[in-house]
Short mmCIF file of C-alpha atoms and ligand atoms in Angstrom, two decimals:
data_model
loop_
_atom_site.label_atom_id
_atom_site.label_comp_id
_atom_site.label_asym_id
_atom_site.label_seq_id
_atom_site.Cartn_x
_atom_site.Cartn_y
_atom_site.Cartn_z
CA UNK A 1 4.84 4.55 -16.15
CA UNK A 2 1.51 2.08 -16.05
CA UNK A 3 -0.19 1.01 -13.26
CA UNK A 4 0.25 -1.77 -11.17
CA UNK A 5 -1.58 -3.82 -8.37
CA UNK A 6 -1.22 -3.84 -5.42
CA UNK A 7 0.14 -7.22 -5.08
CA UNK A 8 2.68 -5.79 -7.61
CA UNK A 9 3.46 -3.27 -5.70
CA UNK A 10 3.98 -5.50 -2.18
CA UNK A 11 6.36 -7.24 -4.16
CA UNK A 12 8.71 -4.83 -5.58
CA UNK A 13 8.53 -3.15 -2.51
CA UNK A 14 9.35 -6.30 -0.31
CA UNK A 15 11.81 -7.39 -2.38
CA UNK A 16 14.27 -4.82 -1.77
CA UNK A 17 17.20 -5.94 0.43
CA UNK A 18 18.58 -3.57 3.00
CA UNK A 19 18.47 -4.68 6.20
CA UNK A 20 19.92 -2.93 9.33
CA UNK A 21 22.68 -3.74 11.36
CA UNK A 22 22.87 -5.02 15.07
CA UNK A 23 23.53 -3.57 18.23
CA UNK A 24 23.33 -4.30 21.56
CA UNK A 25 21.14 -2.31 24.31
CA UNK A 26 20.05 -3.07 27.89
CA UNK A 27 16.95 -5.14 28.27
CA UNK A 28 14.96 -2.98 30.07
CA UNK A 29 15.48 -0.62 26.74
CA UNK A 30 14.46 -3.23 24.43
CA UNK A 31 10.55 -2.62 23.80
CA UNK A 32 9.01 -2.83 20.54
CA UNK A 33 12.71 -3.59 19.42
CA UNK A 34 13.36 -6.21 16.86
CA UNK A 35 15.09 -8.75 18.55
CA UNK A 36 18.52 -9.63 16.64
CA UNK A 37 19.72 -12.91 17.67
CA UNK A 38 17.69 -16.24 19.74
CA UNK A 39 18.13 -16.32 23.33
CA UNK A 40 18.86 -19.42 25.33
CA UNK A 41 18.32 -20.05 29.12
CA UNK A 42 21.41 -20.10 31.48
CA UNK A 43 19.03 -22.47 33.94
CA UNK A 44 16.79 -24.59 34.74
CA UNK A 45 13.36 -22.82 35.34
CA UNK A 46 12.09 -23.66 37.80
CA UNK A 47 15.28 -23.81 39.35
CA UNK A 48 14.02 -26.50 42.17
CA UNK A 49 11.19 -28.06 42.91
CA UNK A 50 9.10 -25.31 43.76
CA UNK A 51 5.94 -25.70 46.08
CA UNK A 52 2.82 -23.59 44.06
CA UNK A 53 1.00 -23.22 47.19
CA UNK A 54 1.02 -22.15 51.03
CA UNK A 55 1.01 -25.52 52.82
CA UNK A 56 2.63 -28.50 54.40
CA UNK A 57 5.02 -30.96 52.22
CA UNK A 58 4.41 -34.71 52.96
CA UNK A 59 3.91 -38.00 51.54
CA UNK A 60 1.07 -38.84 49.54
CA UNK A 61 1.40 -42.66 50.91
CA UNK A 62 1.24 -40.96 54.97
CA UNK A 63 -2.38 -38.67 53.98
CA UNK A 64 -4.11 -40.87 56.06
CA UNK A 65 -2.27 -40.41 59.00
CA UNK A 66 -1.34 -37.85 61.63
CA UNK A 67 1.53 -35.73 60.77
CA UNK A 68 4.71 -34.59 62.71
CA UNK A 69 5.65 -30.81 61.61
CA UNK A 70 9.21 -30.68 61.48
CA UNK A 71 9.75 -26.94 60.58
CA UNK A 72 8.58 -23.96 58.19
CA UNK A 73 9.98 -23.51 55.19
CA UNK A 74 9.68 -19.56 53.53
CA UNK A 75 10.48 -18.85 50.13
CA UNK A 76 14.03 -17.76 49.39
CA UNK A 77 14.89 -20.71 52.36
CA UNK A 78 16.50 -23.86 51.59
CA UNK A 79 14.71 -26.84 53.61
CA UNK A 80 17.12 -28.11 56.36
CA UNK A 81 15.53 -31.13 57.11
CA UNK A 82 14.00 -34.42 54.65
CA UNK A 83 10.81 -35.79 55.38
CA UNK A 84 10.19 -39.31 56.30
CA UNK A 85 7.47 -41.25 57.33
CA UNK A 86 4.24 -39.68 59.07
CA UNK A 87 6.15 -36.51 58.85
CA UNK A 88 5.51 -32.89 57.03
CA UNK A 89 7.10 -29.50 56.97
CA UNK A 90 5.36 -26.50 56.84
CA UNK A 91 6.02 -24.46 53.38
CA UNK A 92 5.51 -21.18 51.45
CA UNK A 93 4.22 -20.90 48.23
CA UNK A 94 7.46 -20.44 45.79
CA UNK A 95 9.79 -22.29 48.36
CA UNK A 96 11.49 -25.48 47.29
CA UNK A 97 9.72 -28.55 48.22
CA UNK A 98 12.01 -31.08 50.62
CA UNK A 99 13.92 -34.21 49.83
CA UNK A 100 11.05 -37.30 51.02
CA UNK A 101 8.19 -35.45 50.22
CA UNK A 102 5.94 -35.81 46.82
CA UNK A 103 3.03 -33.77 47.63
CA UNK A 104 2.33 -30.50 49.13
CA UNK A 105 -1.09 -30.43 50.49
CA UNK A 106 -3.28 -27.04 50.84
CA UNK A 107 -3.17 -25.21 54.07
CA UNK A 108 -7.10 -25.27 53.87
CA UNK A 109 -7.59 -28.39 53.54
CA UNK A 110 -5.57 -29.35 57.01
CA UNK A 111 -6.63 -29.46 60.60
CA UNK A 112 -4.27 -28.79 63.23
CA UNK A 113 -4.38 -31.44 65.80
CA UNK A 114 -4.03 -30.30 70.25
CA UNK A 115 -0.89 -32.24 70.27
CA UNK A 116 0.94 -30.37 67.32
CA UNK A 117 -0.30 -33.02 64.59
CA UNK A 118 -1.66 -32.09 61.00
CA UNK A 119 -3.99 -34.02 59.77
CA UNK A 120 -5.39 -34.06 55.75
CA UNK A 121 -8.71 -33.25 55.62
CA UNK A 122 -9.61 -33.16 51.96
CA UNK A 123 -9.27 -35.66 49.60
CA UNK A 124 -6.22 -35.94 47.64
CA UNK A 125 -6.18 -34.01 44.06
CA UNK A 126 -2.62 -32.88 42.74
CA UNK A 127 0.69 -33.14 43.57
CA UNK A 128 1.24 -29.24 43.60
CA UNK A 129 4.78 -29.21 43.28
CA UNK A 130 5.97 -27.64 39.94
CA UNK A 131 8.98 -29.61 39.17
CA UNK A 132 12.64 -28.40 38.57
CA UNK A 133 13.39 -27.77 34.54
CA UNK A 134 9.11 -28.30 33.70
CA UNK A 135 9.09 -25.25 32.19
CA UNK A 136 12.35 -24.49 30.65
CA UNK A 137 15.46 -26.48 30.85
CA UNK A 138 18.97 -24.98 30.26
CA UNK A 139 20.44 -23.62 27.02
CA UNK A 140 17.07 -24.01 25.91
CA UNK A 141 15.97 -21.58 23.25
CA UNK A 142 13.13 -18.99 25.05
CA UNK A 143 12.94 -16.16 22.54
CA UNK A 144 13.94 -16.14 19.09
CA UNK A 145 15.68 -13.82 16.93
CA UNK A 146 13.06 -11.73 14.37
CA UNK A 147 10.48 -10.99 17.26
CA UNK A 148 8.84 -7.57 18.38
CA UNK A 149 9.90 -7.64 21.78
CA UNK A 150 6.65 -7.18 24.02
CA UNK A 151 6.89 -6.66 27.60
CA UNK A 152 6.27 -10.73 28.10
CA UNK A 153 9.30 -10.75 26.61
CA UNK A 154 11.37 -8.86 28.42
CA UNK A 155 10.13 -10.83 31.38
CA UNK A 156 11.72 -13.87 29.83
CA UNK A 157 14.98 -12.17 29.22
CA UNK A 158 14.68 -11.23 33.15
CA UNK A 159 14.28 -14.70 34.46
CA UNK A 160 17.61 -15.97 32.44
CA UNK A 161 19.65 -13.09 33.20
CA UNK A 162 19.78 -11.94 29.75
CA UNK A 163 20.48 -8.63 30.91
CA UNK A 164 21.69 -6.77 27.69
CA UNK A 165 20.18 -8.26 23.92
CA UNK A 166 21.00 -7.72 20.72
CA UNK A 167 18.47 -5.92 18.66
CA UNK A 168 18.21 -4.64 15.14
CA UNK A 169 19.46 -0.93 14.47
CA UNK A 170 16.34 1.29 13.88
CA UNK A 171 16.14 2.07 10.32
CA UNK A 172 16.13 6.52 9.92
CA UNK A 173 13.57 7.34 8.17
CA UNK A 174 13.27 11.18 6.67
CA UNK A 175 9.71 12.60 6.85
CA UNK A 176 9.43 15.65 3.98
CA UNK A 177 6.25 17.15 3.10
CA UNK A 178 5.69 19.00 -0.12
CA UNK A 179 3.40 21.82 -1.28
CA UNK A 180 2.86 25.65 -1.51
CA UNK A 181 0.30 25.79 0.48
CA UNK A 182 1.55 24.21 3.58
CA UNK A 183 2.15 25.71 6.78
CA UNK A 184 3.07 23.98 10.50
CA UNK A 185 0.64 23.69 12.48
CA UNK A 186 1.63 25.91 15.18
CA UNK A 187 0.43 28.93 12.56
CA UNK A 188 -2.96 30.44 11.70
CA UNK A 189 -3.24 29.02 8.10
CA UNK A 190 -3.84 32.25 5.41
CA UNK A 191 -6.35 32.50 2.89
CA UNK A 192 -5.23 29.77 0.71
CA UNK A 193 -3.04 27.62 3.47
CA UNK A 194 -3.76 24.69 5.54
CA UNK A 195 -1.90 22.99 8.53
CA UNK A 196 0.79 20.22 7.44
CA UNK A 197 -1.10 17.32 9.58
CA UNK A 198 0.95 14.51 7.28
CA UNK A 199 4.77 14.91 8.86
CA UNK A 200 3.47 14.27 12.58
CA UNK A 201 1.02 11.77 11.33
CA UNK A 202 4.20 9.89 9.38
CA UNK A 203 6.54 10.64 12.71
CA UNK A 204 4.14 9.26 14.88
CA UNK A 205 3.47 5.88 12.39
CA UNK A 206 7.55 5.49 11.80
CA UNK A 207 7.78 5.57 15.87
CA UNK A 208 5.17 3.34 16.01
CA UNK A 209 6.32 0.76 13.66
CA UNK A 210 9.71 0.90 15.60
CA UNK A 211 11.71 3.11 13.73
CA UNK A 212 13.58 6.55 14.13
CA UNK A 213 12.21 9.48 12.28
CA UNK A 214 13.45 12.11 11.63
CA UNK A 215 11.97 15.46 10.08
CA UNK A 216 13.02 17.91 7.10
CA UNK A 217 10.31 20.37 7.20
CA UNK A 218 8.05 21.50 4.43
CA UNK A 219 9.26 21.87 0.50
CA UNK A 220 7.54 24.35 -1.62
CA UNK A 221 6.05 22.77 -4.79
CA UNK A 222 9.72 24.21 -6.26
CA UNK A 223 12.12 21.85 -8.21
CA UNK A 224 15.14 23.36 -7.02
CA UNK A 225 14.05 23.66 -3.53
CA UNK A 226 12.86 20.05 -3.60
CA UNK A 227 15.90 18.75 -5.05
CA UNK A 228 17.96 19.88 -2.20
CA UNK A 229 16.40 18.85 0.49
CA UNK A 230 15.66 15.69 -1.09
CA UNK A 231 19.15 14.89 -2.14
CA UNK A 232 20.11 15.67 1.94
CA UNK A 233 17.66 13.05 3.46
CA UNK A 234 19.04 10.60 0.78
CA UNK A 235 22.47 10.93 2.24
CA UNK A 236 21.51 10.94 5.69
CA UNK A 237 18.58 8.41 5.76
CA UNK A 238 17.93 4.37 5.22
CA UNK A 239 14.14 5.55 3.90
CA UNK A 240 12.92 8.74 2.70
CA UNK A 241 9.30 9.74 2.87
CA UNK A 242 7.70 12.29 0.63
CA UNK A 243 4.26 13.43 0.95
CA UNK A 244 2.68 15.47 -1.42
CA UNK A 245 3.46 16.54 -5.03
CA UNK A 246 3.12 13.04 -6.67
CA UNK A 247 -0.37 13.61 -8.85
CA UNK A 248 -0.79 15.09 -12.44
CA UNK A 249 -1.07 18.49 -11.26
CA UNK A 250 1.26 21.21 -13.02
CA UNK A 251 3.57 21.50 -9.79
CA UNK A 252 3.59 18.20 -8.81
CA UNK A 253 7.40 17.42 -9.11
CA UNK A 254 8.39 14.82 -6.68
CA UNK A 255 8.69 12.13 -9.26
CA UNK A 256 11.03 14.27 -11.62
CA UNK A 257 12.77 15.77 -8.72
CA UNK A 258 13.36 11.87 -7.34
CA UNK A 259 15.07 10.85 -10.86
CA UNK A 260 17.38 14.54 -10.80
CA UNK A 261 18.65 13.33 -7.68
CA UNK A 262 19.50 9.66 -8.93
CA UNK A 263 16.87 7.59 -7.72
CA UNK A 264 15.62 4.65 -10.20
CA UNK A 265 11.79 4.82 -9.43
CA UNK A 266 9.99 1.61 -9.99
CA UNK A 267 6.29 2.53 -9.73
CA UNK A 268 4.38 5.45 -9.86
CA UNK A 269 0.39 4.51 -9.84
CA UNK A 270 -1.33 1.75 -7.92
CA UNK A 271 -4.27 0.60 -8.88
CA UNK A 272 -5.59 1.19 -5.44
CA UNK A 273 -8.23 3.58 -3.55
CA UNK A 274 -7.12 5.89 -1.64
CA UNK A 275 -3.12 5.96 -2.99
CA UNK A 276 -3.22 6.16 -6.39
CA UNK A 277 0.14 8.10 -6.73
CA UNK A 278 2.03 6.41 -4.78
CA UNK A 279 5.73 6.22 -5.85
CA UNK A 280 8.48 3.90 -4.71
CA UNK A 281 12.16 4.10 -6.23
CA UNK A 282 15.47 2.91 -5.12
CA UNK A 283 18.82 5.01 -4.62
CA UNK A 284 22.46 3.31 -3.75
CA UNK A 285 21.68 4.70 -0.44
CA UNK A 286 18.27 4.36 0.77
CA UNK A 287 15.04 3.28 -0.54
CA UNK A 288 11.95 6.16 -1.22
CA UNK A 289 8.43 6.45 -1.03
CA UNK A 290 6.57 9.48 -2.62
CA UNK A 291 3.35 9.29 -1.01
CA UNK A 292 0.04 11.22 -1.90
CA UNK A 293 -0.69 14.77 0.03
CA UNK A 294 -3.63 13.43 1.23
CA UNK A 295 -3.48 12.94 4.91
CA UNK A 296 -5.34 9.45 4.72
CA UNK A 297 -4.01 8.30 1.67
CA UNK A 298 -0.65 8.91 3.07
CA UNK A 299 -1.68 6.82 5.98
CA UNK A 300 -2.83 4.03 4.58
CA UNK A 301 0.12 3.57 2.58
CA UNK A 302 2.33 3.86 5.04
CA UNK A 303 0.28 1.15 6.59
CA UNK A 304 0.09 -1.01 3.41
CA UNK A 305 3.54 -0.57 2.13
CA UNK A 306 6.07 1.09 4.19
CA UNK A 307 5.51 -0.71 7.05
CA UNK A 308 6.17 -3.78 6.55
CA UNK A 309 9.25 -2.90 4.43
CA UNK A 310 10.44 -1.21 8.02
CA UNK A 311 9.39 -4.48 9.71
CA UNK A 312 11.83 -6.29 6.79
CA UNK A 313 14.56 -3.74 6.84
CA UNK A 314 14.40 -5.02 10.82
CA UNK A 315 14.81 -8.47 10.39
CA UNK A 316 11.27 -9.53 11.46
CA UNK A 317 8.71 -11.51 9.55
CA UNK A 318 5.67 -9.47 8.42
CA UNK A 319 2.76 -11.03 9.63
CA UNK A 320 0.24 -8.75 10.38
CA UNK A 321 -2.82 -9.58 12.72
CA UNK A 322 -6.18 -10.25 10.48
CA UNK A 323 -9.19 -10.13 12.57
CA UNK A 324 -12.03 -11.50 10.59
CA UNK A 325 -15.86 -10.05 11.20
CA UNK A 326 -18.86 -10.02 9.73
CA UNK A 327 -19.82 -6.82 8.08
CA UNK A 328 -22.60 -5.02 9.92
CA UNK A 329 -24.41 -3.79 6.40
CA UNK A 330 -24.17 -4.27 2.79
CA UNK A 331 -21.14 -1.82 1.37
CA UNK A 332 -21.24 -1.05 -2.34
CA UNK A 333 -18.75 0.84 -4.58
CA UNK A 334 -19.41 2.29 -8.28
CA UNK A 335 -16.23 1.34 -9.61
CA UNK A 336 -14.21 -1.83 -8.96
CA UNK A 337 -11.17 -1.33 -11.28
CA UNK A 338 -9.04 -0.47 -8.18
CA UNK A 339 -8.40 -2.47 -4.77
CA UNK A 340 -10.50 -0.79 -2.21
CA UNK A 341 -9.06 -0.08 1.22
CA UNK A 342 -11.54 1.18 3.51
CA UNK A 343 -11.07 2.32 6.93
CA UNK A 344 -13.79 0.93 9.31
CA UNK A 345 -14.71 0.48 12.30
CA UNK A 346 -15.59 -2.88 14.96
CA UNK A 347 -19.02 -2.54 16.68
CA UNK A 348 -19.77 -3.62 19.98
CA UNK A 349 -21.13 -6.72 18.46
CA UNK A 350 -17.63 -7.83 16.44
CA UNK A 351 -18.98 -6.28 13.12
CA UNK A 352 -17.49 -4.34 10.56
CA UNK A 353 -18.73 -0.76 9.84
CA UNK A 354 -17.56 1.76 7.07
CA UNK A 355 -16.58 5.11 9.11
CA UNK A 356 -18.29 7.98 7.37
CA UNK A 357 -15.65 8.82 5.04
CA UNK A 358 -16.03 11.77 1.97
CA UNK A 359 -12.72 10.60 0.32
CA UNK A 360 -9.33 10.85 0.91
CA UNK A 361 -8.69 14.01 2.47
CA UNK A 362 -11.22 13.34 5.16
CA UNK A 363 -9.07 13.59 8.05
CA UNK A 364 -11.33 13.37 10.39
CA UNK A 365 -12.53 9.94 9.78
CA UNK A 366 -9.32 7.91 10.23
CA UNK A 367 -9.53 8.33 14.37
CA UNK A 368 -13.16 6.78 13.99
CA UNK A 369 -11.23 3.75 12.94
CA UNK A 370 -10.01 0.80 14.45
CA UNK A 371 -9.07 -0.79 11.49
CA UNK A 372 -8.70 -1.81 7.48
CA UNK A 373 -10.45 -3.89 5.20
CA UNK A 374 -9.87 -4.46 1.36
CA UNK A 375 -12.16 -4.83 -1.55
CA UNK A 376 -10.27 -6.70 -4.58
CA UNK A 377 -10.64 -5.24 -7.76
CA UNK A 378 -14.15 -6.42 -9.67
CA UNK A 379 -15.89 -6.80 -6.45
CA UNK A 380 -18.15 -3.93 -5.85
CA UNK A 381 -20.39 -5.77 -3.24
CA UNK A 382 -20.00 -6.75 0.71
CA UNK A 383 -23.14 -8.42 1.49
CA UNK A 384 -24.27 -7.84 5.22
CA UNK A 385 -23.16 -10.63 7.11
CA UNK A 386 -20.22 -11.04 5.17
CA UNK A 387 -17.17 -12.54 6.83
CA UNK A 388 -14.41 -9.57 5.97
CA UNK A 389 -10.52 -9.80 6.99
CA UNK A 390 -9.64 -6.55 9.28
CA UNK A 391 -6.27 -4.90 9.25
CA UNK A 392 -5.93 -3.06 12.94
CA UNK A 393 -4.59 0.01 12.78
P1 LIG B 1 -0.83 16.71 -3.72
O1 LIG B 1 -0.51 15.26 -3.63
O2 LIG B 1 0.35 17.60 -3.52
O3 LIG B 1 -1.59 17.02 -4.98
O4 LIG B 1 -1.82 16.99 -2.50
C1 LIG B 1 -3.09 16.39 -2.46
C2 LIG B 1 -3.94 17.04 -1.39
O5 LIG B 1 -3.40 16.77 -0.11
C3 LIG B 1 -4.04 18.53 -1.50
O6 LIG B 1 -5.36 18.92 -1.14
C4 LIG B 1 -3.06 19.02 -0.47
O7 LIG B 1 -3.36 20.30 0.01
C5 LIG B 1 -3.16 17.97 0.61
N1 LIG B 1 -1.89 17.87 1.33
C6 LIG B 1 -0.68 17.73 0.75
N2 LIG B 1 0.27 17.65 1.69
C7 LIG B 1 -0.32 17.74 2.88
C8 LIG B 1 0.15 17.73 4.22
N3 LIG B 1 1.45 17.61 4.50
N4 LIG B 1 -0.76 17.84 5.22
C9 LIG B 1 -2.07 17.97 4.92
N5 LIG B 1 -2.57 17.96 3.68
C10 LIG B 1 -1.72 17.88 2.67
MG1 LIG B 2 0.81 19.48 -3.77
#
């Protein structure tokens, strides 16, 4: 099968339709959920006219003059007088202002008077009365359906009473790793082992990018073996994630093992660096990903591509944050025939630096790195100084 960009490969990728169902959860369960359907508010916000400081409620036309308090108003109180003429009430900040008065007018800025008087001693500035329905009126739409819910969020659906929303079903994802020489990491790898760090590096993304994982254990580079477990995360899964077993070597069998158990695989090489191998195929039940062994390869993939196909599956938009920096020094590749992604990190300064990084099974590098920038193919060069767009990760 050829190889195709990686704009090729965004494409096919994105342009698979499955999307998850609804269902409905309690608010206070709903972060980093996708939310489902728009939300409107059941009120008026604020609900009154709400004084926004500690201090006495008058006319603006009486400032001048010497003030009569009638009585003190505390928040969660409704005012049981209206002020007229030459006349104030005392009031908390977040309690609603009384009929007759326009102005609430700051405790510091008053003088009390032997007699019981107030007078103004400031000059007048604002009104400081935040008016009923200036922020949101009712049935007014506050949040809207296709959003990562964020605790501001939730704060919204708190001050409309939206007590339980409607989110989009997680998509399962099934995490399989693949190779001989794997073993978990709870063992002390033998001579020819090492420790499977890609499964809880691909659990830990898929929980991060809002999704449910869950994980099949470790395949030996073994068509039969493969086959089986493969074929059981199909039926149980929305998205199946492979890592491992996807290069030229002689026991590299995911992509065979992927058509045996009736997937229609639609790439198989990207002209990208690190993530060459990457696969991607489609099965009546759930879409696939073979990614490459290598542990940061196999992350920035996931980043790249599987992502935002979760975010999609979820109903939300993609629309990652690009941060963009100067680079800190001039970066130069050999080759340019693939798109570069290169894990770097942000300086104290807001520039962009390379992490040391020997290739793609450097594991080591990718916590050094608060982000990732691209190099299009037939550019070899950043220039110091360069203005670069940065993917967080
Ligand atoms: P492969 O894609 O199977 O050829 O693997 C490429 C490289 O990644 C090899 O050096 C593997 O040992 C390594 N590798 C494969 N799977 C994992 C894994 N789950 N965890 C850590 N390294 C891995
Ligand atoms: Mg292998």
């Amino acid at each position: 099968m050829e190889m195709i960009s990686f704009e090729q490969a965004f494409d096919i990728v994105m342009s698979t339709g499955f999307r998850t169902g609804p269902e409905t959860i309690s608010y206070t369960d709903s972060l980093n959920r996708i939310l489902a359907g728009d939300i409107a508010s059941d009120m008026d916000l604020p609900p009154f006219n709400k004084s926004s400081v500690d201090g006495f409620a008058c006319r603006k036309s009486d400032l001048g003059n010497d003030l009569e308090i009638l009585e003190t108003i505390p928040a969660g109180n409704w005012p049981s007088k209206s002020v007229g003429t030459n006349q104030c009430s005392r009031i908390m900040t977040g309690a609603p202002v009384p009929d007759g008065a326009d102005c609430v007018i700051m405790v510091e800025e008053t003088e009390m008077l032997p007699a019981g008087l107030l007078r103004f001693r400031s000059s007048f500035k604002k009104e400081n009365i935040a008016k009923k329905g200036e922020d949101v009126r009712k049935g007014d739409l506050v949040l809207r359906a296709g959003k990562i819910i964020r605790p501001q969020d939730i704060a919204v659906m708190a001050s409309v009473g939206q007590i339980s929303v409607t989110v989009s079903k997680m998509p399962c994802v099934a995490v399989i790793s693949s190779g001989s020489e794997l073993v978990e990491p709870d063992k002390i790898p033998g001579l020819s082992q090492i420790r499977n760090s890609n499964s809880s590096q691909l659990m830990a993304q898929i929980e991060r990018a809002g999704a449910s994982g869950k994980y099949y254990g470790i395949a030996a580079d073994d068509e039969a073996q493969t086959l089986s477990i493969v074929e059981k995360a199909i039926s149980e899964n929305d998205m199946v994630l492979l890592t491992g077993g996807v290069s030229m070597g002689d026991f590299d069998f995911v992509p065979s093992v992927l058509e045996r158990a009736g997937v229609k695989i639609l790439f198989t090489r990207i002209a990208v660096q690190p993530g060459k191998p990457t696969t991607f195929g489609l099965h009546s039940k759930s879409v696939i990903f073979g990614l490459p062994g290598n542990p940061v390869s196999s992350f920035i993939q996931f980043e790249m591509l599987v992502r935002p196909l979760l975010s999609k599956m979820m109903g939300c938009e993609w629309r990652p944050l690009n941060i963009f920096m100067p680079m800190n020094d001039k970066f130069v590749r050999r080759f340019a025939d693939r798109m570069a992604l290169i894990p770097v990190k942000i300086t104290d300064d807001a520039s962009v630096l390379p992490v040391e990084y020997h290739g793609s099974a450097h594991i080591s590098a990718l916590p050094e790195a608060d982000g990732i920038i691209s190099m299009p193919v037939g550019k070899k060069i950043f220039e110091k100084g360069e203005v670069v767009s940065v993917r967080p990760i």
